[in-house]
Coordinates of N, CA and C in Angstrom, one line a residue:
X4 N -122.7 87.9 188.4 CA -121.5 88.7 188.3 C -121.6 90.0 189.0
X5 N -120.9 90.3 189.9 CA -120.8 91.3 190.7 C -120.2 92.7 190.2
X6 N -120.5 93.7 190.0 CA -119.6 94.8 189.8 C -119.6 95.6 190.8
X7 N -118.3 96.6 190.7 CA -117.7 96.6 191.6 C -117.4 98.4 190.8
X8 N -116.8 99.6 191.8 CA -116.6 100.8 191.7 C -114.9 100.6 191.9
X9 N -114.3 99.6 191.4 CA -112.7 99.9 192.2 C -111.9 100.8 191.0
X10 N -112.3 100.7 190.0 CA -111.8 101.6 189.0 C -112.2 102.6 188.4
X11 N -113.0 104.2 189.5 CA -113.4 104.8 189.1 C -112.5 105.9 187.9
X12 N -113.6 106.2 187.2 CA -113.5 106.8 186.0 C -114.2 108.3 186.5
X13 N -113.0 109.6 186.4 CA -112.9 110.7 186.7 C -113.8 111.4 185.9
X14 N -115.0 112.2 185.7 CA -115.6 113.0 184.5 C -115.1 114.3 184.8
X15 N -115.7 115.2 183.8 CA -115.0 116.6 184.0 C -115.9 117.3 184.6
X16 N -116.6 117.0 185.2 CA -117.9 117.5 186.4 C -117.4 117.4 188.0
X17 N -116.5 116.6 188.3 CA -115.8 116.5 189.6 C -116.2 115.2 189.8
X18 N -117.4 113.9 189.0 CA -118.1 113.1 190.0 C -117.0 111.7 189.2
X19 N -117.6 111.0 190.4 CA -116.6 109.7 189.7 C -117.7 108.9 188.8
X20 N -117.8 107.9 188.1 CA -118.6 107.2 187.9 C -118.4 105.5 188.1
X21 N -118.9 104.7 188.1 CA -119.1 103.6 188.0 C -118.8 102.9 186.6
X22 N -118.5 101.4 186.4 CA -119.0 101.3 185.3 C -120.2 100.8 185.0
X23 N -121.2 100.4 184.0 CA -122.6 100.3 183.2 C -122.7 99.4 184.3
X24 N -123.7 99.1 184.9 CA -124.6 98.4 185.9 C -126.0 97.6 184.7
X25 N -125.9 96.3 184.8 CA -127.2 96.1 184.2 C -128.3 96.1 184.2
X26 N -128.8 95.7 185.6 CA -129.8 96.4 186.2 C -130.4 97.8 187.2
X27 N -131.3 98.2 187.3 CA -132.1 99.1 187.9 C -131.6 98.9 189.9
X28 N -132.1 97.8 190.4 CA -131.9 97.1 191.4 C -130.4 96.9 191.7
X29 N -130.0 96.7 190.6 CA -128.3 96.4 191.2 C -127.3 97.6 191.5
X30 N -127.9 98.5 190.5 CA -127.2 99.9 190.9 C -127.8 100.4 192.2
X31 N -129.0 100.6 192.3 CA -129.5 101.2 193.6 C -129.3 100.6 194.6
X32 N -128.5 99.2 194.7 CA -127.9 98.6 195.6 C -126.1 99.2 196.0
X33 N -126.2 98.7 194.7 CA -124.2 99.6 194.8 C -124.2 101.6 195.1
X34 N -125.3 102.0 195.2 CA -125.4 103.3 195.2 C -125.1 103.5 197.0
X35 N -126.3 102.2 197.6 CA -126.1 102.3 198.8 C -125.0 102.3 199.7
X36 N -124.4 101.5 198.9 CA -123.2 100.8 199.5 C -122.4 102.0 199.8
X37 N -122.5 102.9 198.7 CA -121.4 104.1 198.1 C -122.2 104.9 199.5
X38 N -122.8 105.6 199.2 CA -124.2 105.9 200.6 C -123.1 105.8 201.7
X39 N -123.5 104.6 202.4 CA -122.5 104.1 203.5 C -121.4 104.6 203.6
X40 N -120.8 104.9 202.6 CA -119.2 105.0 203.0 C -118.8 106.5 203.0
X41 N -120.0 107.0 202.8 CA -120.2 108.8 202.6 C -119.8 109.7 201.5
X42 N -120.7 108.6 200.4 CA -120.2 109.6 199.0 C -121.5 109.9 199.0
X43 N -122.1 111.0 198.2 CA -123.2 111.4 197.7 C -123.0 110.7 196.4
X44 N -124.5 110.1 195.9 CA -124.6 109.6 194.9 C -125.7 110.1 193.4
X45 N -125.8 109.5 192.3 CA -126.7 110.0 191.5 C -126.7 108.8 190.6
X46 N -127.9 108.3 190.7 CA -128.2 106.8 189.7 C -128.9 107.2 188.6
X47 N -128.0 107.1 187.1 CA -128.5 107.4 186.0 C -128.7 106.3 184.7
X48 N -129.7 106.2 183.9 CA -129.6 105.4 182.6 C -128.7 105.9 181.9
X49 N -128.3 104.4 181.1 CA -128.0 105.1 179.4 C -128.8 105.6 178.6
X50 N -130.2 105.2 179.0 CA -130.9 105.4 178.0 C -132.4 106.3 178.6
X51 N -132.9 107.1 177.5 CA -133.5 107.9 177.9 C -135.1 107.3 178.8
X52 N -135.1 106.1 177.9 CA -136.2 105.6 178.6 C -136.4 104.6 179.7
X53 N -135.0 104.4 180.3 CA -134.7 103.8 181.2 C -134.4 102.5 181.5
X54 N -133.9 102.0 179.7 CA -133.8 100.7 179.4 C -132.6 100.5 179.1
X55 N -131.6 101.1 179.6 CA -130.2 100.7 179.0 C -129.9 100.6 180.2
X56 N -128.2 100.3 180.2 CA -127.5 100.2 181.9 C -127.9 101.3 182.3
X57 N -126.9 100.7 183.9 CA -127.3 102.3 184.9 C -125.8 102.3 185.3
X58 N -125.6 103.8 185.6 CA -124.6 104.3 185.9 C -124.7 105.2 187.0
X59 N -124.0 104.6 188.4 CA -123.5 105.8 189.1 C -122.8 106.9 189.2
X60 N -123.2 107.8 189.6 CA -122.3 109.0 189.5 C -121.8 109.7 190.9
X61 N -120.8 109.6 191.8 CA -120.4 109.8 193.1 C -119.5 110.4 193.1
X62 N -119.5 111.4 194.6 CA -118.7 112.3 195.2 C -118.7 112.3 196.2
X63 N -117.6 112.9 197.1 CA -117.5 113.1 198.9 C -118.1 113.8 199.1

């Protein structure tokens, strides 16, 4: 199952985010993509230890 950024969610920091990514690999793939299109990006966990989803966080 593919996810996808088409319904970014605004935070009060300026950045958009993604939704929960399940993997490590899959975000840092969709990060790229974002990359490509000329957003700056920031790949973060839910969780401290780096076992929960991942979440992008992008801007122009």
């Amino acid at each position: 199952m593919k996810q996808t950024s088409e319904a970014p969610i605004k935070d009060t920091m300026g950045w958009f985010t993604t939704l929960p990514i399940r993997t490590k690999q899959q975000a840092w793939f969709h990060a790229e993509t974002l990359k490509n299109q000329g957003y700056r990006t920031l790949v973060r966990s839910t969780k401290p230890d780096g076992k929960g989803d991942w979440i992008i966080y992008y801007r122009r």
